[in-house]
CSV table of C-alpha atoms in Angstrom, one decimal:
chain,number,residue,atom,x,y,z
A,1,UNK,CA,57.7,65.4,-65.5
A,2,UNK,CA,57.8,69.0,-66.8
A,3,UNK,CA,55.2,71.1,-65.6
A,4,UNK,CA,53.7,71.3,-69.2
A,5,UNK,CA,52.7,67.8,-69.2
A,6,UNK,CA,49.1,66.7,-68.9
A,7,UNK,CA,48.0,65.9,-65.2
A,8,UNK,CA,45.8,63.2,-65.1
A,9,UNK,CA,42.0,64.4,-64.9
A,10,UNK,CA,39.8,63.6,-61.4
A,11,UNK,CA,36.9,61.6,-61.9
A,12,UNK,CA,33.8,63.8,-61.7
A,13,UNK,CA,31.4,62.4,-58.7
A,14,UNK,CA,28.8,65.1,-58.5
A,15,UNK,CA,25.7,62.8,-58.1
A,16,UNK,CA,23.8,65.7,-59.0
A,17,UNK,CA,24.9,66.0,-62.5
A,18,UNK,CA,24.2,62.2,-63.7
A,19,UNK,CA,21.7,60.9,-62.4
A,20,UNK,CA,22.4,57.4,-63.9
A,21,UNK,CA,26.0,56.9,-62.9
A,22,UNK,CA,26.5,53.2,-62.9
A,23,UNK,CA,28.0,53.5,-59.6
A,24,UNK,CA,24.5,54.2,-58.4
A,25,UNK,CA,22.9,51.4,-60.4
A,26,UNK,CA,22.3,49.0,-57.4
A,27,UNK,CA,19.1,51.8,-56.5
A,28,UNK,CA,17.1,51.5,-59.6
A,29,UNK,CA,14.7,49.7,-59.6
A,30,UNK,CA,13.8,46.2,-61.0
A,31,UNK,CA,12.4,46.5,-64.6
A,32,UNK,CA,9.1,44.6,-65.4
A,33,UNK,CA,10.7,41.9,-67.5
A,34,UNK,CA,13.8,40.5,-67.7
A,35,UNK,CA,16.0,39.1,-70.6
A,36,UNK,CA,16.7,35.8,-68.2
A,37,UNK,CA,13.3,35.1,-67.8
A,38,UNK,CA,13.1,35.8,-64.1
A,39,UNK,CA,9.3,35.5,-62.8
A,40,UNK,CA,7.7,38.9,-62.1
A,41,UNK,CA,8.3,40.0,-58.7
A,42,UNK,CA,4.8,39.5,-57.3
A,43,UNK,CA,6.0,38.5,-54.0
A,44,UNK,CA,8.9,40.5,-53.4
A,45,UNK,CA,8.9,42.7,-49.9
A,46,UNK,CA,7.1,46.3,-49.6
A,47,UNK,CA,10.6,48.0,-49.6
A,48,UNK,CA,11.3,46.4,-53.0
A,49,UNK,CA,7.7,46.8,-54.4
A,50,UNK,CA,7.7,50.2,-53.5
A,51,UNK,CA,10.2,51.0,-55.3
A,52,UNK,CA,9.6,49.0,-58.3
A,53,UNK,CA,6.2,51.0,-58.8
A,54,UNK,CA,8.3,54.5,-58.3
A,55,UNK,CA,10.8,53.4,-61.2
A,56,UNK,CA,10.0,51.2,-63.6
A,57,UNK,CA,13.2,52.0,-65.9
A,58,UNK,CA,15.2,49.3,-67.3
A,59,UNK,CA,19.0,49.2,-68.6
A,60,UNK,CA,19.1,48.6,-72.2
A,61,UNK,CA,20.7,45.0,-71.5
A,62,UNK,CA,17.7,43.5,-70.1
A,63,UNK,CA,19.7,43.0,-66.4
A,64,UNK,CA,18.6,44.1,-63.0
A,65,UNK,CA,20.5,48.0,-62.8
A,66,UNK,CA,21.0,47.6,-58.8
A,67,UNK,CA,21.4,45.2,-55.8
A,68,UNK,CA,17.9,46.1,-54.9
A,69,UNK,CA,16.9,44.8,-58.2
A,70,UNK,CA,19.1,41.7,-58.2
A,71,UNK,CA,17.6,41.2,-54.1
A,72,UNK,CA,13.9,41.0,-55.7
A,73,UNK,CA,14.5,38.7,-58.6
A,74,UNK,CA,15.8,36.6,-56.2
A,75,UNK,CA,13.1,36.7,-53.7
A,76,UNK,CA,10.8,36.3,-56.3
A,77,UNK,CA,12.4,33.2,-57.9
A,78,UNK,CA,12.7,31.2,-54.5
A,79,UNK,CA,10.0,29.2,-52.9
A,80,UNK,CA,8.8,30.7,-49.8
A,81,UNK,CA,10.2,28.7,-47.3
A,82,UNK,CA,7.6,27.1,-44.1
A,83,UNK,CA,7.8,28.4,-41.0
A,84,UNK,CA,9.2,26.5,-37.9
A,85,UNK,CA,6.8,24.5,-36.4
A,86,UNK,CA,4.2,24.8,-39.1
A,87,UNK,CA,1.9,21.9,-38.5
A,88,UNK,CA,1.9,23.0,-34.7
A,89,UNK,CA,0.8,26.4,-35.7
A,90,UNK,CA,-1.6,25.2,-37.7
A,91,UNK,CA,-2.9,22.5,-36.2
A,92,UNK,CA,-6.6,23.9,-35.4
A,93,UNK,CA,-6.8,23.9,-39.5
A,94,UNK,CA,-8.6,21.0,-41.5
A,95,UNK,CA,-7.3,22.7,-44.8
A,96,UNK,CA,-3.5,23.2,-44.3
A,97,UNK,CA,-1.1,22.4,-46.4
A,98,UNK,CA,1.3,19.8,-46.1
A,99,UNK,CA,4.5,21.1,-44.8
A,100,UNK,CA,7.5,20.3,-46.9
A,101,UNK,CA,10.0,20.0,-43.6
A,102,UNK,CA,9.2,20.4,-40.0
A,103,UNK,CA,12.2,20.9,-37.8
A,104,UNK,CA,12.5,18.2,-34.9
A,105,UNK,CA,12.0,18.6,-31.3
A,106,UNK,CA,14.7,18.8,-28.7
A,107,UNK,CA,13.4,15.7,-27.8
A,108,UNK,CA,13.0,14.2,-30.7
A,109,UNK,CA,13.9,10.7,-28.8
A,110,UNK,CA,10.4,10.8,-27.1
A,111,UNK,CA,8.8,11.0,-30.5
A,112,UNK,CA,9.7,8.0,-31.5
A,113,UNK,CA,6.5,6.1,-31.2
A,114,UNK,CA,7.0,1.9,-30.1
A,115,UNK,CA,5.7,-0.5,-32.6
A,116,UNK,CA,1.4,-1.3,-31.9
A,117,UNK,CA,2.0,-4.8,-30.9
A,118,UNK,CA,4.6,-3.5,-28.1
A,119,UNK,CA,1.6,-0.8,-26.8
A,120,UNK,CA,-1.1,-3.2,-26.9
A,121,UNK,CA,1.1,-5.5,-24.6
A,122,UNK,CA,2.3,-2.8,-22.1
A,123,UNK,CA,-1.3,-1.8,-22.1
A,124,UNK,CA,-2.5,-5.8,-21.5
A,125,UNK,CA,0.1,-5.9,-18.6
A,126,UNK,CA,-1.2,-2.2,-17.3
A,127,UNK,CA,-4.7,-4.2,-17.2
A,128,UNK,CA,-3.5,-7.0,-15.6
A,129,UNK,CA,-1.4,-5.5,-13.0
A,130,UNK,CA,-4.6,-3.3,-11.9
A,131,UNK,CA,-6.8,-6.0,-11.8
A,132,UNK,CA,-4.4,-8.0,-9.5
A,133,UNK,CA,-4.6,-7.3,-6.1
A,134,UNK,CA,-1.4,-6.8,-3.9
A,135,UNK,CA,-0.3,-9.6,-1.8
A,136,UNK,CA,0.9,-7.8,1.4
A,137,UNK,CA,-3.0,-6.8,2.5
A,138,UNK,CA,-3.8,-10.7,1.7
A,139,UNK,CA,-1.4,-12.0,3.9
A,140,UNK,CA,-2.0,-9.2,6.9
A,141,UNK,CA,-5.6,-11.0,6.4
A,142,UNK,CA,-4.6,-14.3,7.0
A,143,UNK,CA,-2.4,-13.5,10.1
A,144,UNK,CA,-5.2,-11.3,11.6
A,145,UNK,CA,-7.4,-14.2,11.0
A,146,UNK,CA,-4.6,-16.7,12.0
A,147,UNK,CA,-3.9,-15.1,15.4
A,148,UNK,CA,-7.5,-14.2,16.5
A,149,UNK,CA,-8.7,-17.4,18.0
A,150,UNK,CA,-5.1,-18.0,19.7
A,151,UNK,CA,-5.9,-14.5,21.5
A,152,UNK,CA,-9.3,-15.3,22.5
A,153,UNK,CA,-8.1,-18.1,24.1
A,154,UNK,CA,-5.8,-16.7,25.6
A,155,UNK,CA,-7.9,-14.1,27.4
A,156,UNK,CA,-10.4,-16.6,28.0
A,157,UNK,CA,-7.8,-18.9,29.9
A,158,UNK,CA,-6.6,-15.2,31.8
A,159,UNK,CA,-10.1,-14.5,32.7
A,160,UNK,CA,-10.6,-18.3,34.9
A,161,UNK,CA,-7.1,-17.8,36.4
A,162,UNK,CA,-7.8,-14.8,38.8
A,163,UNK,CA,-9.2,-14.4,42.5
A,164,UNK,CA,-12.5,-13.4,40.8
A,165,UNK,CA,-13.5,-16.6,38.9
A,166,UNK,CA,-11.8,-18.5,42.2
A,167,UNK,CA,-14.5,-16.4,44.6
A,168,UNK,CA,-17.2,-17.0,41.9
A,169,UNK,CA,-16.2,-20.9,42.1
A,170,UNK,CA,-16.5,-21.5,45.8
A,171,UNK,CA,-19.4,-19.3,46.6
A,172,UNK,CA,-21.5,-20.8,43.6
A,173,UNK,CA,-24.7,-23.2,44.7
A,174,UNK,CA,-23.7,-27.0,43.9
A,175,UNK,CA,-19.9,-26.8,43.9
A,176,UNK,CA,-18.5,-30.2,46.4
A,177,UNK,CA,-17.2,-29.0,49.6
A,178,UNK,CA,-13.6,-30.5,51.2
A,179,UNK,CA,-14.5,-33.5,52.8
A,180,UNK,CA,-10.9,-33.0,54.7
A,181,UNK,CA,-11.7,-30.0,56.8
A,182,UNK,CA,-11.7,-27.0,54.4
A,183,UNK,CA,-13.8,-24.4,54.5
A,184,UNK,CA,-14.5,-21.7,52.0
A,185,UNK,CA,-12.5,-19.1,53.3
A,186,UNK,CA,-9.7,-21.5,53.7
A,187,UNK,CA,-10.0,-22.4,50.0
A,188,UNK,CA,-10.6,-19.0,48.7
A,189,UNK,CA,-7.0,-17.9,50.9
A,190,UNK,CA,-4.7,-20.9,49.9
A,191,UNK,CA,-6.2,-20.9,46.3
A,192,UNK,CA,-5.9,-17.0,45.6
A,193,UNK,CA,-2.1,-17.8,46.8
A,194,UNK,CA,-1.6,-20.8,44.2
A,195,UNK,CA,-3.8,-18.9,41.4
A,196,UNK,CA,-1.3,-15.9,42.1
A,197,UNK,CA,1.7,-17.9,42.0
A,198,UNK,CA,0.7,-18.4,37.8
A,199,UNK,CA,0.6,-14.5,37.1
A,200,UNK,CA,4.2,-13.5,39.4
A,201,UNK,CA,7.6,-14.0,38.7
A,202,UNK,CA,8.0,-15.6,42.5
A,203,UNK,CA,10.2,-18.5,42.7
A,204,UNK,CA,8.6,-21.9,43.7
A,205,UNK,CA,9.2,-21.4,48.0
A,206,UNK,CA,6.3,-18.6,47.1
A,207,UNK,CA,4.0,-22.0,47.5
A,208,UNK,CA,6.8,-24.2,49.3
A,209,UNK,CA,6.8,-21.7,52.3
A,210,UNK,CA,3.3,-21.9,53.2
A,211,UNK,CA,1.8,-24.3,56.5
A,212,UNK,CA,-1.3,-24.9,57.3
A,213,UNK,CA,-2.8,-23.9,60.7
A,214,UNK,CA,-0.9,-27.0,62.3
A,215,UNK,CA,2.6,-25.9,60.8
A,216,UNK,CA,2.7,-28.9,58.4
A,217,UNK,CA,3.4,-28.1,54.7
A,218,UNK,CA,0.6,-27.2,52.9
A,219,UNK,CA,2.0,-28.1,49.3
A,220,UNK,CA,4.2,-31.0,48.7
A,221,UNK,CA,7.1,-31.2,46.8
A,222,UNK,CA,5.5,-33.1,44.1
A,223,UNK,CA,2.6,-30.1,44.2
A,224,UNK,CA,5.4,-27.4,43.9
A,225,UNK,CA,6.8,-28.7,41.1
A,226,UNK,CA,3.6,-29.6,39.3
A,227,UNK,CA,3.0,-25.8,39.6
A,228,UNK,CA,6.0,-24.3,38.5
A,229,UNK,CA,5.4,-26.3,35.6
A,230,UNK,CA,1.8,-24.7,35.2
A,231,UNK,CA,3.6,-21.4,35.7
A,232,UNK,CA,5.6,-21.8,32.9
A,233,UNK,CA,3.1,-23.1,30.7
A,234,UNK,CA,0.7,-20.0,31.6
A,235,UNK,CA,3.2,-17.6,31.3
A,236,UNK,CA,4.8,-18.7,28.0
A,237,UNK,CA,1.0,-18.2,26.3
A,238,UNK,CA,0.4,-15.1,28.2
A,239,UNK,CA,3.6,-13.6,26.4
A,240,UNK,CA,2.4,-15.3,22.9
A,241,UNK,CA,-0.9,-13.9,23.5
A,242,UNK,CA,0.6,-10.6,24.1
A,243,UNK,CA,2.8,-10.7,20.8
A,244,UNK,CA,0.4,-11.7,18.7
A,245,UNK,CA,-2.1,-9.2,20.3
A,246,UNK,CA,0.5,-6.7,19.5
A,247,UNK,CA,1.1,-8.0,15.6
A,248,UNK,CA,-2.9,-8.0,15.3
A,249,UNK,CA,-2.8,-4.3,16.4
A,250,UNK,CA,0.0,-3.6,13.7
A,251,UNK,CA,-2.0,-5.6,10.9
A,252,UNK,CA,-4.9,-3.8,11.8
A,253,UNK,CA,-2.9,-0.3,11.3
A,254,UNK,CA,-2.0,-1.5,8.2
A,255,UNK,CA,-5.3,-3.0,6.5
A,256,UNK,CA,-6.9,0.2,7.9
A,257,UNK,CA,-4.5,2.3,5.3
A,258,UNK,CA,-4.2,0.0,2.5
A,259,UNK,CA,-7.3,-2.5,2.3
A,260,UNK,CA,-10.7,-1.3,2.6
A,261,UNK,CA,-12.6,-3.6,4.5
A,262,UNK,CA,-9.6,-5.8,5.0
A,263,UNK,CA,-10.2,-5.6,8.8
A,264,UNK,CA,-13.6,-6.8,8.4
A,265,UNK,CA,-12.8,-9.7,6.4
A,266,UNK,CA,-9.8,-10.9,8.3
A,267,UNK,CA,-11.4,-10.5,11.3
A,268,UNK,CA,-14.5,-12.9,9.7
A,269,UNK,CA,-12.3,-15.3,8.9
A,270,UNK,CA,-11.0,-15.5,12.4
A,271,UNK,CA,-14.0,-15.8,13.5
A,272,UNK,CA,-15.3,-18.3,11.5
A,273,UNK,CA,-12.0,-20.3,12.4
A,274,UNK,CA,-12.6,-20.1,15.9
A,275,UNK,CA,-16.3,-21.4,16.0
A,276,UNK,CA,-14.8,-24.0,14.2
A,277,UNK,CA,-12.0,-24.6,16.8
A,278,UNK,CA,-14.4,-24.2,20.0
A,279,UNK,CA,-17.6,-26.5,18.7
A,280,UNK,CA,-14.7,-29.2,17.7
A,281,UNK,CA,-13.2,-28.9,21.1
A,282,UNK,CA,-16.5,-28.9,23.2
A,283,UNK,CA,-17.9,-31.9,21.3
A,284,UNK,CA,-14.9,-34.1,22.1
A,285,UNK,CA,-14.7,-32.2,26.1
A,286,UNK,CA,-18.7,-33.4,26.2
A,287,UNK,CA,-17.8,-37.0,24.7
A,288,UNK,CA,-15.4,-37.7,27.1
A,289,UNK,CA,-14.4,-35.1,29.5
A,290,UNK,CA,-11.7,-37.2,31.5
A,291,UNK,CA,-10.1,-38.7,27.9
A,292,UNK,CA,-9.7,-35.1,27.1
A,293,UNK,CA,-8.6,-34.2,30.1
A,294,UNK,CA,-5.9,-36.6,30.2
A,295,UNK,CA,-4.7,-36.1,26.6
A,296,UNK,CA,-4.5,-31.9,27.7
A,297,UNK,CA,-2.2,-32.9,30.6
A,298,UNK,CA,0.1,-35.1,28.6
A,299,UNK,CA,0.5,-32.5,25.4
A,300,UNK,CA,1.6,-29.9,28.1
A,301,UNK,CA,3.1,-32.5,31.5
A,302,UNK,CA,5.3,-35.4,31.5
A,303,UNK,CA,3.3,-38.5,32.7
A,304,UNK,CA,3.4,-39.3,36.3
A,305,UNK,CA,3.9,-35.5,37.2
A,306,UNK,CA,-0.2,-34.0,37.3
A,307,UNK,CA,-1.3,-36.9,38.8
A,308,UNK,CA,-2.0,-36.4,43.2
A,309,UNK,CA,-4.2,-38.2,45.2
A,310,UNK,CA,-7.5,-36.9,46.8
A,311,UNK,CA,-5.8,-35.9,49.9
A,312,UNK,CA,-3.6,-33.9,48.5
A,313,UNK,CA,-4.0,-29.8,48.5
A,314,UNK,CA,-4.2,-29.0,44.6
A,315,UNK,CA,-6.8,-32.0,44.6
A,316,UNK,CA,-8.6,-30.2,47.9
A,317,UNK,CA,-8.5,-26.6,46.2
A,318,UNK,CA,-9.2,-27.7,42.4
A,319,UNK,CA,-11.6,-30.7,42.2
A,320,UNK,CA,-12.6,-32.4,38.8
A,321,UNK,CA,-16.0,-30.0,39.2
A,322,UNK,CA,-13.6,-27.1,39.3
A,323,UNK,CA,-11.8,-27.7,35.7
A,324,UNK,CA,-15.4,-28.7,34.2
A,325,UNK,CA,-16.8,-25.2,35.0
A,326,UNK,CA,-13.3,-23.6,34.4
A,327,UNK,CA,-13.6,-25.1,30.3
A,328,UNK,CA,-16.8,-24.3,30.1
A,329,UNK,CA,-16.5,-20.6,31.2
A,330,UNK,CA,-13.4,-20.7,28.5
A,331,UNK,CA,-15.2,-22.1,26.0
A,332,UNK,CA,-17.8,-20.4,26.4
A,333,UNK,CA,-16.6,-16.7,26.5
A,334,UNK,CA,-14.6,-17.5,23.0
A,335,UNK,CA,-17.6,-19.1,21.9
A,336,UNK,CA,-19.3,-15.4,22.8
A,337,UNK,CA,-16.9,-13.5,21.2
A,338,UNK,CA,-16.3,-15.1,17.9
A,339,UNK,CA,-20.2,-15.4,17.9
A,340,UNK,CA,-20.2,-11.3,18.0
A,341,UNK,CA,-17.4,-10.8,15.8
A,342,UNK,CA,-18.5,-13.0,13.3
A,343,UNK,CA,-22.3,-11.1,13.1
A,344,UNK,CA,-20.5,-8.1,13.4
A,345,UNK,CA,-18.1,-8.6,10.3
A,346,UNK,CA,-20.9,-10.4,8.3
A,347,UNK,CA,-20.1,-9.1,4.6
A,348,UNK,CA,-23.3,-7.9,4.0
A,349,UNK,CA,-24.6,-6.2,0.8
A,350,UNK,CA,-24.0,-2.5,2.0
A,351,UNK,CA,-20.7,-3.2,3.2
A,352,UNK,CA,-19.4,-5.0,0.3
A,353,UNK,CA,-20.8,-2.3,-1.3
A,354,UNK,CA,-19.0,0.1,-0.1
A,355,UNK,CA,-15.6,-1.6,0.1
A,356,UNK,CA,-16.3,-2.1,-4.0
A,357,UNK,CA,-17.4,1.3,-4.3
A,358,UNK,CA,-14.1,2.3,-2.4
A,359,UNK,CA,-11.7,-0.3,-4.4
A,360,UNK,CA,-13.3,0.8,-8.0
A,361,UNK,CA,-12.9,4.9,-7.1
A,362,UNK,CA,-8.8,3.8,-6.0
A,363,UNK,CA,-8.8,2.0,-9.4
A,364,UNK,CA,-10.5,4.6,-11.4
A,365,UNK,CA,-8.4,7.1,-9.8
A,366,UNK,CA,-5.3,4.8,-11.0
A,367,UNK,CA,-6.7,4.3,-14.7
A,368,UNK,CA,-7.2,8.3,-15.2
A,369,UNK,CA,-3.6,8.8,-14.0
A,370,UNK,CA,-2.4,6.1,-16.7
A,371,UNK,CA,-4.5,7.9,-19.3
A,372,UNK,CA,-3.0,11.4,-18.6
A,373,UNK,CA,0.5,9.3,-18.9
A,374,UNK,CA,-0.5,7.4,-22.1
A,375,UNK,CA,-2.0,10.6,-23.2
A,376,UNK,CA,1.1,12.5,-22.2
A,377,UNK,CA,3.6,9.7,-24.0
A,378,UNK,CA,1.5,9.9,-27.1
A,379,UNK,CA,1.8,13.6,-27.5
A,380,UNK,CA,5.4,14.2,-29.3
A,381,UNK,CA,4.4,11.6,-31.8
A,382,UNK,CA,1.3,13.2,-32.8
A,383,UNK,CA,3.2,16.5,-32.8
A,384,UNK,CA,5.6,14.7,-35.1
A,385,UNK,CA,3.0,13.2,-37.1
């Protein structure tokens, strides 16, 4: 290449000399109409309205001159798109529009609404469920009332076997004396030591070891072993009384926290059941008071063993007057008690009204927190919907 021939010329770029370089083309802006047919840009942005109203020339060709241009036809051509979540938004509105697509939830599976016949039968068995009661107050109920006349006996019969009903006995007007040589005090010391043998774990010499005041036994063998059996009759229902006194206390705990007015109702029942028990027992005692006092022996005794002759010391210490007053002080003291349990524990209109007022509060209180959950279920569909 020789130094004559033609070097190739530079384009010129001084911006300042041609305004409309097509290079700069792209910042022109939009002309009013279009050789495609584009829409007017009525809804393009500010920054391309702006400067559609500043320039308003067009290339010859009919075609957008820039990028800015081409940016507005488009924006004006498209639909404008909803924004997320628009029926949330505008959910206070009674004229909105409906929305054309609604992105899902991230938990879109709790939207999914169950068929009507499947809630109306979750919401029968919601109904049904509340209405039922539960079984474990019911059944504390019928074990309170179960156990209370077995305790009252109990006590009664724990009552007549001490020192103090045995002084009251002897000392009373009317009671029979000892035909046999006797006397009171002489009853009331060799009787405290056979009603004591009941209540202490002492073997049967505790009895077998005594002599009168000529050094002869004062209890046969026969006698001895008559009242060991005794001893093991007493003692075996003093230690049922005490469980079931304990298993009362523990139902009691219970219907106290879960069954208003269960106390009151079990203990009725218990009541009424031992009225019942008592007036059945003292009309057959009253009947025939040695045919019941025979059949007693034999539930508890084997035959031939309770039965002593009047010279004997149990017979000299506990006559036939002494067991007649003994069942009626029992008797009479569970007849006492039941009588003022059962007025007591009388469900009368104030207290069933409180015990309903109590049970329909618990249930309200239960219904409003399965509304807030129903409510709470039912809100992704209606969000959805």
């Amino acid at each position: 290449m020789s130094d004559k021939s033609q070097k190739p010329q530079e384009p010129d770029t001084d911006v300042h000399e041609d305004p409309n370089e097509p290079a700069f083309d792209w910042m022109k802006p939009k002309a009013s109409g279009t050789a495609s047919g584009a829409a007017p840009a009525t809804t393009a942005t500010p920054a391309a309205t702006t400067t559609a109203t500043s320039e308003t020339e067009t290339p010859a060709g009919g075609q957008p001159e820039s990028r800015a241009d081409r940016k507005a036809a488009e924006a004006a051509d498209a639909e404008p798109e909803p924004p997320l979540f628009a029926d949330t938004l505008a959910g206070g509105s009674t004229d909105k529009q409906p929305s054309h697509y609604s992105e899902p939830l991230p938990t879109s599976a709790l939207q999914v609404r169950p068929p009507e016949d499947e809630v109306a039968r979750r919401n029968a068995e919601r109904e049904q469920a509340a209405k039922v009661k539960p079984i474990g107050p019911r059944v504390f109920q019928v074990l309170l009332a179960v156990f209370y006349p077995v305790i009252l006996l109990v006590l009664a019969v724990r009552a007549v076997t001490s020192p103090l009903f045995l002084w009251v006995e002897y000392n009373r007007p009317g009671f029979p004396g000892d035909g046999y040589g006797f006397s009171t005090d002489d009853r009331m010391t060799y009787g405290s030591y056979a009603v004591d043998y009941l209540s202490n774990w002492a073997g049967p010499r505790y009895l077998g070891g005594l002599v009168n005041q000529d050094g002869a036994k004062l209890f046969k063998d026969s006698e001895v072993a008559h009242m060991a059996d005794v001893k093991l009759v007493i003692l075996s229902s003093f230690g049922a009384g005490l469980l079931l006194i304990i298993l009362s206390i523990i139902a009691i705990l219970y219907l106290r926290k879960r069954s208003n007015g269960g106390i009151r109702r079990g203990l009725f029942a218990g009541s009424i059941v031992t009225l019942v028990i008592i007036i059945g027992l003292a009309v057959l005692a009253a009947l025939s008071w040695q045919q019941f006092f025979t059949e007693f022996h034999r539930i508890f005794f084997a035959n031939g063993t309770w039965t002593f002759s009047l010279e004997d010391t149990l017979i000299r210490l506990f006559p036939g007057q002494f067991w007649i007053d003994a069942g009626i002080v029992i008797g009479a003291l569970v007849f006492l008690v039941a009588t003022v349990t059962f007025i007591f524990t009388w469900p009368t209109k104030q207290r069933r009204g409180a015990g309903t007022a109590v049970d329909e509060a618990d249930a309200s209180g239960d219904d409003a927190d399965a509304d807030d959950a129903e409510s709470v279920s039912n809100e992704p569909a209606d969000i959805k919907r």
